Coordinates of C-alpha atoms and ligand atoms in Angstrom, one line a residue:
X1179 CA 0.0 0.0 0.0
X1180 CA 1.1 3.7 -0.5
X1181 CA 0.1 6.6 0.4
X1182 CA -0.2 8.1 -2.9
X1183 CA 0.2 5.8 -5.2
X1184 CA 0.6 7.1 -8.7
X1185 CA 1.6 4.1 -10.6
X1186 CA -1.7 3.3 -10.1
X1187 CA -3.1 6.2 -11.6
X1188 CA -1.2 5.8 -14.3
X1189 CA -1.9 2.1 -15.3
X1190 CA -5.4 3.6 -15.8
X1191 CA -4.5 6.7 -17.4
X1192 CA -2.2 5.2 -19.6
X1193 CA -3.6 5.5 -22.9
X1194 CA -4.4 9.0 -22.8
X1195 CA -1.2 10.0 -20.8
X1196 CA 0.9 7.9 -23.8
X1197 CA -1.1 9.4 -26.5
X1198 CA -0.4 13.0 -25.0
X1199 CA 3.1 12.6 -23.9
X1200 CA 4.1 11.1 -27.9
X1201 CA 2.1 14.3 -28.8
X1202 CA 4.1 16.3 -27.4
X1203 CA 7.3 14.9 -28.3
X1204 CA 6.3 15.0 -32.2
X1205 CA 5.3 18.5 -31.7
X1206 CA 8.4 20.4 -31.5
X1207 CA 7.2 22.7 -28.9
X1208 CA 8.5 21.9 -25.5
X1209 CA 8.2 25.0 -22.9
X1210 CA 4.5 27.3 -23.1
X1211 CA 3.1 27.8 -26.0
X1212 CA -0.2 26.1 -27.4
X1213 CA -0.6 23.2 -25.2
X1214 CA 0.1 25.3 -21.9
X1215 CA -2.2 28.2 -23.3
X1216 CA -4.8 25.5 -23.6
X1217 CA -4.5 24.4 -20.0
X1218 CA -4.6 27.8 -18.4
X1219 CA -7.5 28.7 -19.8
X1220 CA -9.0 25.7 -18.5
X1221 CA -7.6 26.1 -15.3
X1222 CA -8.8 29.8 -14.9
X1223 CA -12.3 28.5 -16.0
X1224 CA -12.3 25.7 -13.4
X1225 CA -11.1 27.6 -10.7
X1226 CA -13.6 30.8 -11.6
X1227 CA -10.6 33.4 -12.1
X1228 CA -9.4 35.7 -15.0
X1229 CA -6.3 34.6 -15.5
X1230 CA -4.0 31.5 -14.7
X1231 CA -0.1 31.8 -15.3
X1232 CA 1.6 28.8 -15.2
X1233 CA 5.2 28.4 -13.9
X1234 CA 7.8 26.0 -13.5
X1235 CA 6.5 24.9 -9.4
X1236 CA 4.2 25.9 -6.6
X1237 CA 7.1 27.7 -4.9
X1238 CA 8.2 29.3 -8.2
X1239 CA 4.8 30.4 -8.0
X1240 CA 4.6 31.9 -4.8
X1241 CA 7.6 34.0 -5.6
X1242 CA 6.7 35.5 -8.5
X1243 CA 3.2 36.5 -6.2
X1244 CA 5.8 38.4 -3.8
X1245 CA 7.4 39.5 -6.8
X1246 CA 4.9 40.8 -8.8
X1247 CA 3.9 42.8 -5.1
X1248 CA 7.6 43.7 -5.1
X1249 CA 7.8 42.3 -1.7
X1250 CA 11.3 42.9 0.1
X1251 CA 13.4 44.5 3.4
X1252 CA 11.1 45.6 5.8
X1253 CA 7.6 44.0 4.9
X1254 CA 5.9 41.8 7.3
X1255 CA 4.3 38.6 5.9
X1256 CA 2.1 36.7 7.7
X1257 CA 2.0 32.5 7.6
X1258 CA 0.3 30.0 9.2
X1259 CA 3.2 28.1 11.8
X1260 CA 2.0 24.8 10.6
X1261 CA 2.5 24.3 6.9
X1262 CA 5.1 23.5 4.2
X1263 CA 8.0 25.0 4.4
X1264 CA 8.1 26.8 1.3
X1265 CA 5.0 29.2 2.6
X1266 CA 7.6 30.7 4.4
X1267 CA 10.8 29.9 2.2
X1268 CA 9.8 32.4 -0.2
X1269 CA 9.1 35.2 2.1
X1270 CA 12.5 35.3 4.1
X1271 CA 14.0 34.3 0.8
X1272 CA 12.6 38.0 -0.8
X1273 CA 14.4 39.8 2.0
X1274 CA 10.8 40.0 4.2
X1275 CA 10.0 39.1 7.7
X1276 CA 7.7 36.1 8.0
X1277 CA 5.8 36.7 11.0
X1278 CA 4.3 33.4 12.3
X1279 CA 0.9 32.5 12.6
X1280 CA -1.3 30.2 15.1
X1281 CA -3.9 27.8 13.5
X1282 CA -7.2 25.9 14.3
X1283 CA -6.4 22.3 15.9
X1284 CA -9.3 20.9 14.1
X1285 CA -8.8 22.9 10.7
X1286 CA -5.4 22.9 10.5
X1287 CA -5.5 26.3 8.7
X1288 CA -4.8 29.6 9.7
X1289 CA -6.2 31.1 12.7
X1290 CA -7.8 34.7 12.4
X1291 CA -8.1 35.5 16.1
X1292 CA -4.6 35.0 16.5
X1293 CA -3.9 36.5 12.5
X1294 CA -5.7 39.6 14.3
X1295 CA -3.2 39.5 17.2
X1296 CA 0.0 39.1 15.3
X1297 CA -1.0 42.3 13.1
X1298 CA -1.3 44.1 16.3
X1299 CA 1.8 43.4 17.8
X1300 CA 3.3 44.2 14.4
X1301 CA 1.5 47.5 14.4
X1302 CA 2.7 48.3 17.8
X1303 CA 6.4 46.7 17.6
X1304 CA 6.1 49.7 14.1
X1305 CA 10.0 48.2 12.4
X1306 CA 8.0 46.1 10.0
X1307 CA 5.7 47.3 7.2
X1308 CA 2.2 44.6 7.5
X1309 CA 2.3 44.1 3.8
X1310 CA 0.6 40.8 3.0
X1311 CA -1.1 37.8 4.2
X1312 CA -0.2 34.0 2.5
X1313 CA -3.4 31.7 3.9
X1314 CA -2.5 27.9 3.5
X1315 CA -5.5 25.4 2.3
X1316 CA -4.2 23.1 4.5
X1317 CA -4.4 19.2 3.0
X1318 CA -6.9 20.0 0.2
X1319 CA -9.2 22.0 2.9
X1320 CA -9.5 26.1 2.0
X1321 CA -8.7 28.2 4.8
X1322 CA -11.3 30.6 6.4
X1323 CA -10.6 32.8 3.5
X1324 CA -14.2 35.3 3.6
X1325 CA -12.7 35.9 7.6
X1326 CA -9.1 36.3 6.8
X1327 CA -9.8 38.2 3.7
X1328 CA -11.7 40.6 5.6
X1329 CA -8.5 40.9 8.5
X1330 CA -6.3 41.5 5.6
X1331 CA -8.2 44.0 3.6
X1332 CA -8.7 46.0 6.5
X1333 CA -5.3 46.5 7.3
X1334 CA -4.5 47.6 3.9
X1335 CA -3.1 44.2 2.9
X1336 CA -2.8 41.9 0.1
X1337 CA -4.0 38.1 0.2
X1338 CA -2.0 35.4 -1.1
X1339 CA -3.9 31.9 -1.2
X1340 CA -1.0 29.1 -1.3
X1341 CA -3.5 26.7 -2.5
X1342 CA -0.5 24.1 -3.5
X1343 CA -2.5 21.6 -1.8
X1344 CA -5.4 23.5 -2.2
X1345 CA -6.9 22.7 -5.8
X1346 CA -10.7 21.1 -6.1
X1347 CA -11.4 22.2 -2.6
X1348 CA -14.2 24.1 -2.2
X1349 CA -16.4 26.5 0.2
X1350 CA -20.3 26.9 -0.4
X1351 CA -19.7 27.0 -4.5
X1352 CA -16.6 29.1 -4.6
X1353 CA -13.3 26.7 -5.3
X1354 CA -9.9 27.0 -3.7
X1355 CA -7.1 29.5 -5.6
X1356 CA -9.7 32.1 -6.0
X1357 CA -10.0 33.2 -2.8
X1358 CA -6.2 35.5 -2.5
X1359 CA -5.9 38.6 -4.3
X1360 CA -3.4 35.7 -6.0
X1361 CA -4.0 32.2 -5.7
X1362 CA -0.7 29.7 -6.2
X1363 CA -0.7 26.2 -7.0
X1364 CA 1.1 23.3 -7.1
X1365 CA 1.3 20.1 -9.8
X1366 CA 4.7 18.3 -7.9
X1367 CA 3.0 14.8 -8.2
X1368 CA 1.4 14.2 -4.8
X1369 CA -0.4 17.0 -4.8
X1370 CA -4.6 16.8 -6.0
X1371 CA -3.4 17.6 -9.3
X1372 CA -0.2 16.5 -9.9
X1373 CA 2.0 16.4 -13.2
X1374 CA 4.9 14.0 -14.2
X1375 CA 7.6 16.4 -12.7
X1376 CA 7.6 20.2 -11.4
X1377 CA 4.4 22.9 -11.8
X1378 CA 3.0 25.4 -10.8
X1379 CA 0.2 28.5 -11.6
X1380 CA -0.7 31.6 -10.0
X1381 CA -4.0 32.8 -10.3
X1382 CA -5.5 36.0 -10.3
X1383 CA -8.2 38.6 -11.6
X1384 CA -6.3 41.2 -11.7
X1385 CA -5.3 42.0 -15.4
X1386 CA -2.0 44.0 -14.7
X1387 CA -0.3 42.0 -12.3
X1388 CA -1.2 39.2 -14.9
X1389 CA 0.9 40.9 -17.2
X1390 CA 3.4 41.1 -14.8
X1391 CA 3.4 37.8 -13.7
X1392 CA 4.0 36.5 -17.6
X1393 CA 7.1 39.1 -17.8
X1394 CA 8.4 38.0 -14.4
X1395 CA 8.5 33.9 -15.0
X1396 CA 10.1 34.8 -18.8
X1397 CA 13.0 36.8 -17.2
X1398 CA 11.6 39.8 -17.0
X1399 CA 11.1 40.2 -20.8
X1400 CA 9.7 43.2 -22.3
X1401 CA 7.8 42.9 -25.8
X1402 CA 10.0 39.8 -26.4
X1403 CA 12.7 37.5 -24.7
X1404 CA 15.5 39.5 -25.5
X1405 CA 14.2 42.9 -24.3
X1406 CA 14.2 42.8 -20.6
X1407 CA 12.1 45.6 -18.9
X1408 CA 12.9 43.9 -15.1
X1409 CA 14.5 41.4 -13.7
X1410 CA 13.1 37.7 -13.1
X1411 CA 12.7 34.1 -13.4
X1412 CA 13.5 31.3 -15.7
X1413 CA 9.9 29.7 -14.6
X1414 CA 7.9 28.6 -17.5
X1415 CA 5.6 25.3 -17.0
X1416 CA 6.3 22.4 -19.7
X1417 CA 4.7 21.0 -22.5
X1418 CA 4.9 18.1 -21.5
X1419 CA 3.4 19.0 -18.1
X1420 CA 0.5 20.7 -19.4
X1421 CA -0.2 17.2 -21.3
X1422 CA -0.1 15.2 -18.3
X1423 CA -2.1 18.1 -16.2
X1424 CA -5.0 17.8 -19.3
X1425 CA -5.5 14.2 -19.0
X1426 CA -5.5 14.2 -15.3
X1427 CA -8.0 17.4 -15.1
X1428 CA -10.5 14.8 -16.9
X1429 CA -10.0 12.6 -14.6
X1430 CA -9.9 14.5 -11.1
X1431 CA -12.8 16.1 -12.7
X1432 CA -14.9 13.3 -13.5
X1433 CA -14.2 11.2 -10.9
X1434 CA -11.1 11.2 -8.4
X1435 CA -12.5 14.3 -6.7
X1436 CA -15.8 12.3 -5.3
X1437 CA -13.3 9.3 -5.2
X1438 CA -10.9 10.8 -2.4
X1439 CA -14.3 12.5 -0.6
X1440 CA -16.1 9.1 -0.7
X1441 CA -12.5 7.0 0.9
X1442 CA -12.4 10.6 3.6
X1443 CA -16.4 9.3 4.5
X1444 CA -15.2 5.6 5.3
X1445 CA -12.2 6.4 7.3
X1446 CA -14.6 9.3 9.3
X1447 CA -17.6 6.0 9.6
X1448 CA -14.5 3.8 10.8
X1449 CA -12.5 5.6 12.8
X1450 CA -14.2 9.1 14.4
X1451 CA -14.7 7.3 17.6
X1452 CA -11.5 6.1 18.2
X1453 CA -9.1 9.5 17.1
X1454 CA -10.0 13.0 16.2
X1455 CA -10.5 12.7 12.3
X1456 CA -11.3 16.1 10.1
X1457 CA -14.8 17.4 10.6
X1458 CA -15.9 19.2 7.5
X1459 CA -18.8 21.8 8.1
X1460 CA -22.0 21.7 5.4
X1461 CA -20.4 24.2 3.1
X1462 CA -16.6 23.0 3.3
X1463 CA -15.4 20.8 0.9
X1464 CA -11.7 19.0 0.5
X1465 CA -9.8 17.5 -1.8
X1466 CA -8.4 15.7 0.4
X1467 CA -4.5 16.0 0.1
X1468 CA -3.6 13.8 3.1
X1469 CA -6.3 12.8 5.5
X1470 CA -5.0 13.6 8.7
X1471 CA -6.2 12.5 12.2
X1472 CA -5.2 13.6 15.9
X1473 CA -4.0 11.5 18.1
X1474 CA -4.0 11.9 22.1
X1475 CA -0.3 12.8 22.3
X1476 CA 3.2 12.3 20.8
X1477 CA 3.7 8.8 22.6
X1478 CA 0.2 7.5 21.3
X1479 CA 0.9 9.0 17.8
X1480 CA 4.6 7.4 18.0
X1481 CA 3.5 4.2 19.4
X1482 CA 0.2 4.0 16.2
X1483 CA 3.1 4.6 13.5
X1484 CA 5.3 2.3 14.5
X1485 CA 2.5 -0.2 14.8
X1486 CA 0.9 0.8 11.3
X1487 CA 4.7 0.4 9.8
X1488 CA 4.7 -2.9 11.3
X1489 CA 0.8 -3.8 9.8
X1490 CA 2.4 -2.5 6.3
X1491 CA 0.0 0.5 6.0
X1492 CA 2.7 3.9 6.0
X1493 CA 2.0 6.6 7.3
X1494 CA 3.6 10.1 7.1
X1495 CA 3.7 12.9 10.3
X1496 CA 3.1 16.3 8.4
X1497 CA 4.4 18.7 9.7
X1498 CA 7.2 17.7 12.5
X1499 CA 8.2 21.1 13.0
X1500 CA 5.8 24.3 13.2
X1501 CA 7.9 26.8 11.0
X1502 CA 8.9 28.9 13.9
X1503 CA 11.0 25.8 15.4
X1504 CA 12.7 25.5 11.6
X1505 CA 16.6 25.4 12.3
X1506 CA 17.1 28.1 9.6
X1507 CA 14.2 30.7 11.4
X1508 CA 16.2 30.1 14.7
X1509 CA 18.2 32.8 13.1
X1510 CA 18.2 36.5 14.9
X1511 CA 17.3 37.9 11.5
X1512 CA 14.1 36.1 11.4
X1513 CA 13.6 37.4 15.5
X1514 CA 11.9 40.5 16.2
X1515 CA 11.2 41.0 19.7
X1516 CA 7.3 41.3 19.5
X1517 CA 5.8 39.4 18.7
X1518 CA 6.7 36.4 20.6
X1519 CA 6.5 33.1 18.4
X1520 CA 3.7 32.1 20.6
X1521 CA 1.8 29.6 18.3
X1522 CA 0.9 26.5 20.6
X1523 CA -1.6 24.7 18.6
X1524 CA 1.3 24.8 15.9
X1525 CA 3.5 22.8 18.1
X1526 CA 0.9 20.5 19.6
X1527 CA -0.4 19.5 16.2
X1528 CA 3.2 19.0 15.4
X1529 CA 3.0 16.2 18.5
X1530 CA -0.2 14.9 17.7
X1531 CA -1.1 14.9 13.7
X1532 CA -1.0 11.5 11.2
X1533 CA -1.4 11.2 7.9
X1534 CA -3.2 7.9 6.3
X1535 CA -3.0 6.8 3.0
X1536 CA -5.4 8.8 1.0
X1537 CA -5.9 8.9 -3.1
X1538 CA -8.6 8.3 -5.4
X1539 CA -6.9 4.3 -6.4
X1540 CA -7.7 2.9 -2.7
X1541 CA -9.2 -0.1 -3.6
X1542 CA -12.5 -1.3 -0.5
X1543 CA -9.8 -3.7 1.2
X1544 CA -6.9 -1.7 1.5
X1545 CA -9.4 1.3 2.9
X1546 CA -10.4 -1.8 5.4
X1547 CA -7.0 -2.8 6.4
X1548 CA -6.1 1.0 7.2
X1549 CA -9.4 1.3 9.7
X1550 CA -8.9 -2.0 10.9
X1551 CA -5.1 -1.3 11.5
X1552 CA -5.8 2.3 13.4
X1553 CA -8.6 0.7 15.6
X1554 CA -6.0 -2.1 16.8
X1555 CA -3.5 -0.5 17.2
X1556 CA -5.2 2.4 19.3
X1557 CA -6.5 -0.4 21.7
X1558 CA -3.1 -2.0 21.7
X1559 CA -1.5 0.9 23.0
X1560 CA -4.0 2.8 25.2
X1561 CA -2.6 2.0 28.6
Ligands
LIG1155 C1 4.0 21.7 -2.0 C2 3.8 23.0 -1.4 C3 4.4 24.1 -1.9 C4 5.5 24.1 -2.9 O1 5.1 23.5 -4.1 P1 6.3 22.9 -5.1 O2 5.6 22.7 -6.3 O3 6.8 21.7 -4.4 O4 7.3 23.9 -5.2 C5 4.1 25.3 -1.3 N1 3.2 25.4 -0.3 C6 2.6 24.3 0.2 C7 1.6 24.4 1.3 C8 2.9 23.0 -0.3 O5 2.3 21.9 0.2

């Protein structure tokens, strides 16, 4: 068993992925053109947005967000504590000061209480320039974006959506990466929509930054490749990419979506009285990038793993660390004395959280063998 298995994805994709990928190759165009066109406008359309730019990853794509914002030296940023690394990689790595944010033990996402706090104490400490917000749709669930939209706007802010893990979730009928002033995404494989390599897209409404965003992934180029107006990125998504990402779009569309939301239902039937699973409100929808449960402690979450790794069913802790306990934001450069780290749901989640095999290829047994696994082996080890 895996916990995302793509092969198997791909022995029933194969025709179409074969077929596109040969395409491709005859073509003679490799990097943008046609076939990427073609897939942004379908991913703009999907997603309800103006524009989609693709890029060469979901960091890449983040950047050129700060970038296109010219974020830099003195500008606060605000991230959730508990999230991939790279939702705070590209701020410090800009020259900005990621300021660390609490989140919701039961979401996982950001916290707007304590998003409200940290602004404060920003305000008051007055070194740092509150420029933006980056929101995290934590393992396929959007964030409280209407809330945190609301907190940033008021403050004069702009809203970045990294909805890497984000894409196909949903609130009432509005979808993930349309929520930020930008939205980025993410096609490394694992994620919902994953290509054969790296991707990425950032999408927005806004028509100029669009245009911005296009010159800035094409090194800054100006009415051409050779007539640089600015300086950016060599970030362009692939051909090749965009071939995989089309066949795959028919496919999360038309069925692995419901797939991964119909395996989330069995594990919540089979398992919500022994662990704390994710509890999706009426209007919250997922797509269910890792289904992640609570555990009592660190000991009982220790003590499940090793027993799962044992019963053959892996497991994965995401996230070990809360970003404020990252060796590299140990640094004094990435201290300012107020606000305090102070993000303790961050580091108990970091204790507590497990991740289960989850994609839309689970077959009825192996979804059986992972409840039957995490129900011994909580009653094995609760002592
Ligand atoms: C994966 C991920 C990224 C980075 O995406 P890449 O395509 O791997 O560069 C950024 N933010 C979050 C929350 C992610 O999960």
């Amino acid at each position: 068993m895996q916990l995302r298995d793509l092969q198997r994805q791909y022995e029933v994709l194969k025709p179409a992925i074969d077929e596109a990928l040969l395409g491709v190759a005859a073509s003679g165009g490799y990097i943008l053109g046609e076939t990427v066109a073609h897939l942004e406008h379908r991913l703009a359309r999907y997603v309800g947005t103006q524009h989609c730019i693709s890029c060469a990853s979901g960091t890449d794509a983040l950047s050129l967000a700060l970038m296109t914002w010219n974020v830099g030296k003195g500008d606060a940023v605000f991230v959730p504590d508990f999230t991939f690394f790279a939702s705070a990689e590209v701020v410090a790595l800009r020259g900005a000061t990621p300021i660390f944010v609490d989140v919701e033990r039961e979401s996982f996402n950001m916290d707007v209480e304590d998003l409200k706090r940290k602004i404060e104490q920003v305000e008051h400490d007055a070194r740092l320039r509150p420029y933006a917000v980056i929101a995290v749709d934590l393992f396929g669930l959007p964030a409280n974006m209407p809330a945190i939209k609301e907190v940033t706007h008021s403050h004069g802010m702009y809203l970045l959506e990294d909805a890497a893990q984000g894409f196909g979730g949903r609130l009432g009928g509005r979808k993930a990466c349309s929520f930020g002033d930008m939205a980025a995404t993410s096609f490394f494989p694992a994620k919902p929509l994953g290509c054969y390599g790296d991707g990425g897209a950032v999408f927005t409404d806004n028509e100029e930054w669009a245009l911005l965003l296009q010159s800035l992934r094409l090194h800054g180029k100006g009415e051409d490749k050779y007539h640089n107006v600015r300086l950016g990125l060599n970030s362009r998504l692939d051909a090749l990419q965009a071939a995989v990402l089309e066949v795959k779009m028919d496919a999360f569309e038309n069925s692995e979506l419901q797939r991964v939301n119909a395996v989330a239902e069995q594990y919540h039937e089979g398992l919500h009285d022994v662990v704390a699973c994710p509890q999706l409100s009426e209007d919250q929808y997922s797509s269910w990038a890792q289904y992640t449960i609570r555990l009592k402690d660190g000991s009982q979450r220790d003590r499940l793993q090793q027993f799962l790794k044992i019963k053959g069913i892996p497991s994965v802790v995401y996230y070990a660390l809360p970003m404020h306990l990252q060796p590299v934001f140990q640094n004094e450069k990435y201290k300012i004395d107020t606000p305090p780290a102070g993000c303790p749901n961050a580091e108990e989640l970091s204790q507590t959280v497990l991740s289960l095999p989850m994609h839309p290829y689970l077959t009825q047994e192996e979804i059986r063998q992972v409840i039957v696994a995490v129900r011994e082996g909580i009653k094995e080890n609760d002592f």
